[in-house]
PDB file of C-alpha atoms and ligand atoms in Angstrom:
ATOM      1  CA  MET A   7      18.852 -18.018  13.631  1.00 53.00           C
ATOM      2  CA  ALA A   8      21.070 -14.061  12.910  1.00 61.00           C
ATOM      3  CA  ALA A   9      19.075 -11.661  11.938  1.00 65.00           C
ATOM      4  CA  PRO A  10      19.171 -11.428   7.934  1.00 68.00           C
ATOM      5  CA  SER A  11      22.173  -9.716   6.232  1.00 75.00           C
ATOM      6  CA  GLU A  12      22.372  -5.459   5.510  1.00 74.00           C
ATOM      7  CA  ALA A  13      23.557  -7.392   2.579  1.00 75.00           C
ATOM      8  CA  LEU A  14      21.312  -9.781   2.394  1.00 74.00           C
ATOM      9  CA  LYS A  15      18.257  -7.722   3.123  1.00 72.00           C
ATOM     10  CA  GLU A  16      19.160  -5.049  -0.432  1.00 68.00           C
ATOM     11  CA  ALA A  17      19.405  -8.954  -2.265  1.00 71.00           C
ATOM     12  CA  MET A  18      15.597 -10.142  -1.061  1.00 70.00           C
ATOM     13  CA  ALA A  19      14.267  -6.574  -1.653  1.00 71.00           C
ATOM     14  CA  ALA A  20      15.625  -6.703  -5.580  1.00 70.00           C
ATOM     15  CA  ARG A  21      14.429 -10.070  -6.426  1.00 74.00           C
ATOM     16  CA  SER A  22      11.095  -8.902  -4.933  1.00 83.00           C
ATOM     17  CA  LEU A  23      10.664  -5.853  -7.263  1.00 91.00           C
ATOM     18  CA  THR A  24      11.707  -7.976 -10.729  1.00 91.00           C
ATOM     19  CA  THR A  25       8.330  -8.261 -11.503  1.00 92.00           C
ATOM     20  CA  TYR A  26       7.392  -5.052 -10.874  1.00 94.00           C
ATOM     21  CA  ARG A  27      10.213  -4.372 -13.377  1.00 93.00           C
ATOM     22  CA  LYS A  28       9.755  -6.385 -15.780  1.00 93.00           C
ATOM     23  CA  LYS A  29       6.081  -4.105 -15.975  1.00 94.00           C
ATOM     24  CA  ARG A  30       7.551  -1.507 -16.912  1.00 95.00           C
ATOM     25  CA  ASN A  31       9.202   0.834 -19.401  1.00 94.00           C
ATOM     26  CA  PHE A  32      11.298   3.385 -17.215  1.00 94.00           C
ATOM     27  CA  ARG A  33      11.579   5.556 -20.419  1.00 92.00           C
ATOM     28  CA  ARG A  34       8.430   6.364 -20.488  1.00 93.00           C
ATOM     29  CA  THR A  35       6.762   6.125 -17.413  1.00 94.00           C
ATOM     30  CA  PRO A  36       7.833   8.520 -14.438  1.00 93.00           C
ATOM     31  CA  GLU A  37       6.929   6.048 -11.533  1.00 95.00           C
ATOM     32  CA  PRO A  38      10.254   5.466  -9.666  1.00 94.00           C
ATOM     33  CA  GLY A  39      12.237   2.762 -11.328  1.00 89.00           C
ATOM     34  CA  GLY A  40      13.087   0.732  -7.759  1.00 74.00           C
ATOM     35  CA  ARG A  41      17.176   0.644  -8.473  1.00 70.00           C
ATOM     36  CA  ARG A  42      18.653   0.712  -4.623  1.00 57.00           C
ATOM     37  CA  GLY A  43      18.895   3.781  -2.697  1.00 50.00           C
ATOM     38  CA  GLY A  44      15.346   6.230  -2.475  1.00 49.00           C
ATOM     39  CA  ALA A  45      15.135   3.624   1.076  1.00 49.00           C
ATOM     40  CA  LYS A  46      16.266   5.304   3.520  1.00 53.00           C
ATOM     41  CA  LYS A  47      18.473   3.090   6.422  1.00 55.00           C
ATOM     42  CA  GLY A  48      17.276   4.665   9.372  1.00 56.00           C
ATOM     43  CA  ARG A  49      17.117   2.006  11.955  1.00 61.00           C
ATOM     44  CA  GLY A  50      14.507   1.956  14.290  1.00 68.00           C
ATOM     45  CA  LYS A  51      12.799   4.466  11.967  1.00 85.00           C
ATOM     46  CA  LYS A  52       8.805   3.519  11.475  1.00 94.00           C
ATOM     47  CA  PRO A  53       7.615   1.834   8.914  1.00 97.00           C
ATOM     48  CA  VAL A  54       5.870   3.124   6.357  1.00 98.00           C
ATOM     49  CA  PHE A  55       2.148   2.915   4.521  1.00 98.00           C
ATOM     50  CA  VAL A  56       0.631   4.938   1.504  1.00 98.00           C
ATOM     51  CA  ILE A  57      -2.581   4.419  -0.052  1.00 98.00           C
ATOM     52  CA  GLN A  58      -2.382   5.571  -3.294  1.00 98.00           C
ATOM     53  CA  LYS A  59      -6.553   6.510  -5.852  1.00 98.00           C
ATOM     54  CA  HIS A  60      -5.600   5.023  -9.173  1.00 98.00           C
ATOM     55  CA  ALA A  61      -7.211   5.642 -11.748  1.00 98.00           C
ATOM     56  CA  ALA A  62      -6.734   3.600 -14.051  1.00 97.00           C
ATOM     57  CA  ARG A  63      -9.205   1.686 -16.273  1.00 95.00           C
ATOM     58  CA  GLN A  64     -11.341   1.093 -12.954  1.00 95.00           C
ATOM     59  CA  MET A  65     -11.083   3.266 -10.194  1.00 96.00           C
ATOM     60  CA  HIS A  66      -9.200   1.965  -7.547  1.00 98.00           C
ATOM     61  CA  TYR A  67      -6.026   2.790  -3.889  1.00 98.00           C
ATOM     62  CA  ASP A  68      -3.399   0.458  -4.031  1.00 98.00           C
ATOM     63  CA  PHE A  69      -2.618   0.300  -0.200  1.00 98.00           C
ATOM     64  CA  ARG A  70       1.079  -0.224   0.047  1.00 98.00           C
ATOM     65  CA  LEU A  71       2.477  -1.425   4.208  1.00 98.00           C
ATOM     66  CA  GLN A  72       6.837  -0.594   3.843  1.00 97.00           C
ATOM     67  CA  VAL A  73       8.628  -4.194   5.157  1.00 95.00           C
ATOM     68  CA  GLY A  74      12.402  -3.807   4.662  1.00 91.00           C
ATOM     69  CA  ARG A  75      12.898  -1.754   1.392  1.00 88.00           C
ATOM     70  CA  ALA A  76       9.824  -2.645  -0.069  1.00 94.00           C
ATOM     71  CA  LEU A  77       6.116  -2.107  -0.141  1.00 97.00           C
ATOM     72  CA  LYS A  78       3.483  -5.217   0.229  1.00 97.00           C
ATOM     73  CA  SER A  79       0.673  -4.063  -1.952  1.00 98.00           C
ATOM     74  CA  TRP A  80      -2.696  -4.839  -2.373  1.00 98.00           C
ATOM     75  CA  ALA A  81      -5.198  -2.722  -5.266  1.00 98.00           C
ATOM     76  CA  VAL A  82      -8.754  -2.759  -3.129  1.00 98.00           C
ATOM     77  CA  PRO A  83     -11.135  -1.710  -5.061  1.00 97.00           C
ATOM     78  CA  LYS A  84     -13.537   0.500  -2.787  1.00 96.00           C
ATOM     79  CA  GLY A  85     -11.121   1.784  -1.097  1.00 96.00           C
ATOM     80  CA  PRO A  86     -10.101   1.512   2.989  1.00 96.00           C
ATOM     81  CA  SER A  87     -13.877   2.025   5.435  1.00 97.00           C
ATOM     82  CA  LEU A  88     -14.283   2.887   8.838  1.00 97.00           C
ATOM     83  CA  ASN A  89     -17.235   0.483   9.498  1.00 97.00           C
ATOM     84  CA  PRO A  90     -15.417  -3.002  11.188  1.00 98.00           C
ATOM     85  CA  HIS A  91     -19.390  -4.761   9.140  1.00 97.00           C
ATOM     86  CA  ASP A  92     -17.287  -3.529   6.181  1.00 97.00           C
ATOM     87  CA  LYS A  93     -15.030  -6.812   4.419  1.00 98.00           C
ATOM     88  CA  ARG A  94     -13.363  -4.951   1.942  1.00 98.00           C
ATOM     89  CA  MET A  95     -11.653  -6.935  -1.163  1.00 98.00           C
ATOM     90  CA  ALA A  96      -8.115  -6.652  -1.485  1.00 98.00           C
ATOM     91  CA  ALA A  97      -5.904  -8.528  -4.760  1.00 98.00           C
ATOM     92  CA  GLU A  98      -1.985  -9.687  -3.677  1.00 97.00           C
ATOM     93  CA  VAL A  99      -0.134  -7.593  -6.267  1.00 96.00           C
ATOM     94  CA  GLU A 100       3.579  -6.744  -7.055  1.00 95.00           C
ATOM     95  CA  ASP A 101       5.840  -5.259  -4.803  1.00 96.00           C
ATOM     96  CA  HIS A 102       6.599  -1.646  -5.242  1.00 96.00           C
ATOM     97  CA  PRO A 103      10.145   0.213  -4.674  1.00 96.00           C
ATOM     98  CA  LEU A 104      10.318   2.172  -1.664  1.00 95.00           C
ATOM     99  CA  GLY A 105      10.360   5.515  -3.000  1.00 95.00           C
ATOM    100  CA  TYR A 106       7.005   4.998  -5.303  1.00 97.00           C
ATOM    101  CA  ALA A 107       5.104   6.063  -1.429  1.00 97.00           C
ATOM    102  CA  LYS A 108       5.883   9.785  -3.015  1.00 96.00           C
ATOM    103  CA  PHE A 109       4.767   9.059  -6.133  1.00 97.00           C
ATOM    104  CA  GLU A 110       1.369  11.230  -6.831  1.00 98.00           C
ATOM    105  CA  GLY A 111       1.452  11.691 -11.111  1.00 97.00           C
ATOM    106  CA  VAL A 112       0.055  10.498 -14.242  1.00 97.00           C
ATOM    107  CA  ILE A 113       1.392   7.578 -15.590  1.00 97.00           C
ATOM    108  CA  PRO A 114       0.723   7.685 -19.811  1.00 96.00           C
ATOM    109  CA  LYS A 115      -1.433   6.035 -22.568  1.00 96.00           C
ATOM    110  CA  GLY A 116      -0.335   2.542 -22.875  1.00 96.00           C
ATOM    111  CA  GLU A 117       1.946   2.147 -19.884  1.00 97.00           C
ATOM    112  CA  TYR A 118       1.038  -0.633 -17.428  1.00 96.00           C
ATOM    113  CA  GLY A 119      -1.747   0.889 -14.793  1.00 96.00           C
ATOM    114  CA  ALA A 120      -1.847   3.967 -17.304  1.00 97.00           C
ATOM    115  CA  GLY A 121      -3.786   6.641 -15.471  1.00 97.00           C
ATOM    116  CA  THR A 122      -3.513   9.224 -12.888  1.00 98.00           C
ATOM    117  CA  VAL A 123      -1.937   8.248  -8.967  1.00 98.00           C
ATOM    118  CA  MET A 124      -2.361  10.532  -6.001  1.00 98.00           C
ATOM    119  CA  ILE A 125      -1.555   9.581  -2.981  1.00 98.00           C
ATOM    120  CA  TRP A 126      -4.556   9.860  -1.285  1.00 98.00           C
ATOM    121  CA  ASP A 127      -3.293   9.066   2.518  1.00 98.00           C
ATOM    122  CA  THR A 128       0.402   8.291   3.551  1.00 98.00           C
ATOM    123  CA  GLY A 129       2.079   8.664   7.291  1.00 98.00           C
ATOM    124  CA  THR A 130       3.668   5.258   9.395  1.00 98.00           C
ATOM    125  CA  TYR A 131       2.306   2.521  11.068  1.00 98.00           C
ATOM    126  CA  ARG A 132       2.624  -0.618  13.634  1.00 98.00           C
ATOM    127  CA  ASN A 133       2.308  -4.481  13.101  1.00 98.00           C
ATOM    128  CA  ILE A 134       0.573  -5.839  15.315  1.00 98.00           C
ATOM    129  CA  THR A 135      -0.256  -8.889  14.835  1.00 98.00           C
ATOM    130  CA  LYS A 136      -0.303 -11.218  17.718  1.00 97.00           C
ATOM    131  CA  LYS A 137      -0.816 -15.059  17.313  1.00 95.00           C
ATOM    132  CA  ASN A 138      -1.748 -16.473  21.577  1.00 95.00           C
ATOM    133  CA  ASP A 139      -1.085 -13.222  22.938  1.00 95.00           C
ATOM    134  CA  LYS A 140       2.720 -12.996  21.185  1.00 96.00           C
ATOM    135  CA  GLU A 141       4.300 -10.316  19.349  1.00 96.00           C
ATOM    136  CA  VAL A 142       4.448 -12.336  15.054  1.00 97.00           C
ATOM    137  CA  PRO A 143       6.681 -10.408  13.067  1.00 97.00           C
ATOM    138  CA  ILE A 144       5.557  -8.903   9.336  1.00 97.00           C
ATOM    139  CA  THR A 145       7.182 -11.107   7.278  1.00 95.00           C
ATOM    140  CA  LYS A 146       6.243 -14.026   9.143  1.00 96.00           C
ATOM    141  CA  ALA A 147       1.838 -12.625   9.096  1.00 97.00           C
ATOM    142  CA  LEU A 148       2.434 -11.947   5.191  1.00 96.00           C
ATOM    143  CA  LYS A 149       3.359 -16.174   4.985  1.00 95.00           C
ATOM    144  CA  ARG A 150       0.595 -17.082   7.501  1.00 96.00           C
ATOM    145  CA  GLY A 151      -1.674 -14.955   5.724  1.00 97.00           C
ATOM    146  CA  HIS A 152      -3.169 -12.709   9.091  1.00 97.00           C
ATOM    147  CA  ILE A 153      -1.727  -9.013   9.813  1.00 98.00           C
ATOM    148  CA  ALA A 154      -2.844  -6.967  11.918  1.00 98.00           C
ATOM    149  CA  VAL A 155      -1.438  -3.194  11.459  1.00 98.00           C
ATOM    150  CA  ARG A 156      -2.342   0.042  13.279  1.00 98.00           C
ATOM    151  CA  LEU A 157      -2.324   3.116  11.079  1.00 98.00           C
ATOM    152  CA  ASP A 158      -0.992   6.327  11.653  1.00 98.00           C
ATOM    153  CA  GLY A 159      -1.873   8.088   8.466  1.00 98.00           C
ATOM    154  CA  LYS A 160      -3.382  11.926   7.464  1.00 97.00           C
ATOM    155  CA  LYS A 161      -7.022  10.558   6.710  1.00 96.00           C
ATOM    156  CA  ILE A 162      -7.295   6.999   7.713  1.00 97.00           C
ATOM    157  CA  LYS A 163      -6.147   5.459  11.371  1.00 97.00           C
ATOM    158  CA  GLY A 164      -6.240   3.220  14.344  1.00 98.00           C
ATOM    159  CA  GLY A 165      -6.168  -1.002  13.541  1.00 98.00           C
ATOM    160  CA  TYR A 166      -6.804  -2.779  10.010  1.00 98.00           C
ATOM    161  CA  ALA A 167      -6.799  -6.810  10.114  1.00 98.00           C
ATOM    162  CA  LEU A 168      -5.564  -7.963   6.407  1.00 98.00           C
ATOM    163  CA  SER A 169      -6.378 -11.808   5.855  1.00 98.00           C
ATOM    164  CA  ARG A 170      -6.157 -14.341   2.666  1.00 98.00           C
ATOM    165  CA  ILE A 171      -8.459 -15.621   1.962  1.00 98.00           C
ATOM    166  CA  ALA A 172      -7.622 -17.629  -2.366  1.00 95.00           C
ATOM    167  CA  LYS A 173      -3.693 -18.101  -2.785  1.00 93.00           C
ATOM    168  CA  GLY A 174      -2.484 -19.087  -5.803  1.00 89.00           C
ATOM    169  CA  LYS A 175      -1.470 -16.952  -8.689  1.00 87.00           C
ATOM    170  CA  LYS A 176      -3.519 -14.371  -7.567  1.00 91.00           C
ATOM    171  CA  PRO A 177      -4.062 -14.110  -4.108  1.00 96.00           C
ATOM    172  CA  ARG A 178      -7.083 -12.382  -2.579  1.00 98.00           C
ATOM    173  CA  TRP A 179      -7.330 -10.688   0.530  1.00 98.00           C
ATOM    174  CA  LEU A 180     -10.003  -8.842   3.060  1.00 98.00           C
ATOM    175  CA  LEU A 181      -9.338  -5.225   4.816  1.00 98.00           C
ATOM    176  CA  VAL A 182     -11.417  -4.585   7.696  1.00 98.00           C
ATOM    177  CA  LYS A 183     -11.649  -2.090  10.551  1.00 98.00           C
ATOM    178  CA  MET A 184     -11.084  -3.631  13.428  1.00 98.00           C
ATOM    179  CA  ARG A 185     -12.912  -2.513  16.400  1.00 98.00           C
ATOM    180  CA  ASP A 186     -11.403   0.260  17.994  1.00 98.00           C
ATOM    181  CA  GLU A 187     -11.671   3.986  18.824  1.00 97.00           C
ATOM    182  CA  LYS A 188     -11.257   5.122  15.193  1.00 97.00           C
ATOM    183  CA  ALA A 189     -13.913   3.012  13.888  1.00 97.00           C
ATOM    184  CA  ASP A 190     -16.950   4.934  12.216  1.00 96.00           C
ATOM    185  CA  ALA A 191     -19.442   3.649  10.693  1.00 93.00           C
ATOM    186  CA  ARG A 192     -20.536   7.280   9.442  1.00 93.00           C
ATOM    187  CA  ARG A 193     -18.006   8.157   7.549  1.00 91.00           C
ATOM    188  CA  LYS A 194     -17.065   8.007   4.446  1.00 92.00           C
ATOM    189  CA  PRO A 195     -14.072   9.073   3.737  1.00 90.00           C
ATOM    190  CA  SER A 196     -13.812   7.561   0.133  1.00 86.00           C
ATOM    191  CA  LYS A 197     -16.101   9.944  -0.731  1.00 86.00           C
ATOM    192  CA  THR A 198     -15.816  12.800   1.582  1.00 89.00           C
ATOM    193  CA  GLU A 199     -12.117  13.114   1.363  1.00 92.00           C
ATOM    194  CA  ALA A 200     -11.135  12.874  -2.424  1.00 93.00           C
ATOM    195  CA  LYS A 201      -7.941  15.441  -1.837  1.00 97.00           C
ATOM    196  CA  SER A 202      -4.301  14.091  -1.810  1.00 97.00           C
ATOM    197  CA  ALA A 203      -3.500  13.914   1.432  1.00 97.00           C
ATOM    198  CA  LEU A 204       0.749  15.319   0.061  1.00 96.00           C
ATOM    199  CA  THR A 205      -0.218  18.385  -2.667  1.00 96.00           C
ATOM    200  CA  GLY A 206      -4.229  18.888  -1.549  1.00 97.00           C
ATOM    201  CA  ARG A 207      -4.883  18.590  -5.518  1.00 97.00           C
ATOM    202  CA  THR A 208      -7.480  16.406  -6.899  1.00 97.00           C
ATOM    203  CA  MET A 209      -7.559  14.476  -9.535  1.00 97.00           C
ATOM    204  CA  GLN A 210      -8.153  16.590 -11.843  1.00 97.00           C
ATOM    205  CA  GLN A 211      -5.737  18.377 -10.794  1.00 97.00           C
ATOM    206  CA  ILE A 212      -2.934  16.071 -10.919  1.00 97.00           C
ATOM    207  CA  LYS A 213      -4.259  14.956 -14.312  1.00 96.00           C
ATOM    208  CA  LYS A 214      -4.155  18.178 -15.666  1.00 96.00           C
ATOM    209  CA  GLU A 215      -0.572  19.047 -13.851  1.00 93.00           C
ATOM    210  CA  GLU A 216       1.230  16.494 -14.220  1.00 85.00           C
ATOM    211  CA  LYS A 217       0.570  16.617 -18.048  1.00 70.00           C
TER     212      LYS A 217
HETATM  213 MN1   MN B 311      -2.483   0.385  -9.209  1.00 58.43          MN
END
């Protein structure tokens, strides 16, 4: 099968962001609108990932991986662990626009996801999903419900596996650190490394300065 054309890719990314747009009022929230643009075309550029700390009704971490022009997204209540024994619940949520990887700020009261958002970690990643020793493209791996990625962030590095454990309207996955040289059961970055990877700010500082 031929690779999808650039135009088709645009169309697919746009459709995947419909839910994102429906949930938000862009006259009220400073979040990116997810219209075209912002996505650099650079072929061969490594895809990005971001982990945003989000003080919504419930504090959680949003784990996002660039796939094409969108960010595949999961809400992870406890955030990523460096201990391969930990299984972290990850609720699949709507795709976000690529520009969201740069968003740090405050979603106003009354808006969807109201609360402070911090870029807790960010960097690039590599898809390392394999089946029977053969590489599996990320889109196929997502459909199958099992992906493995190697993260190269400021705080988080090394392999992580995401496995879908429940399908349906609210798919649930488990995020697990893979056994590699970056595994470290003693390091608890969500506790000890609480500042923004982008600006060095605390949640409190972001809340104050972005008001
Ligand atoms: Mn969130």
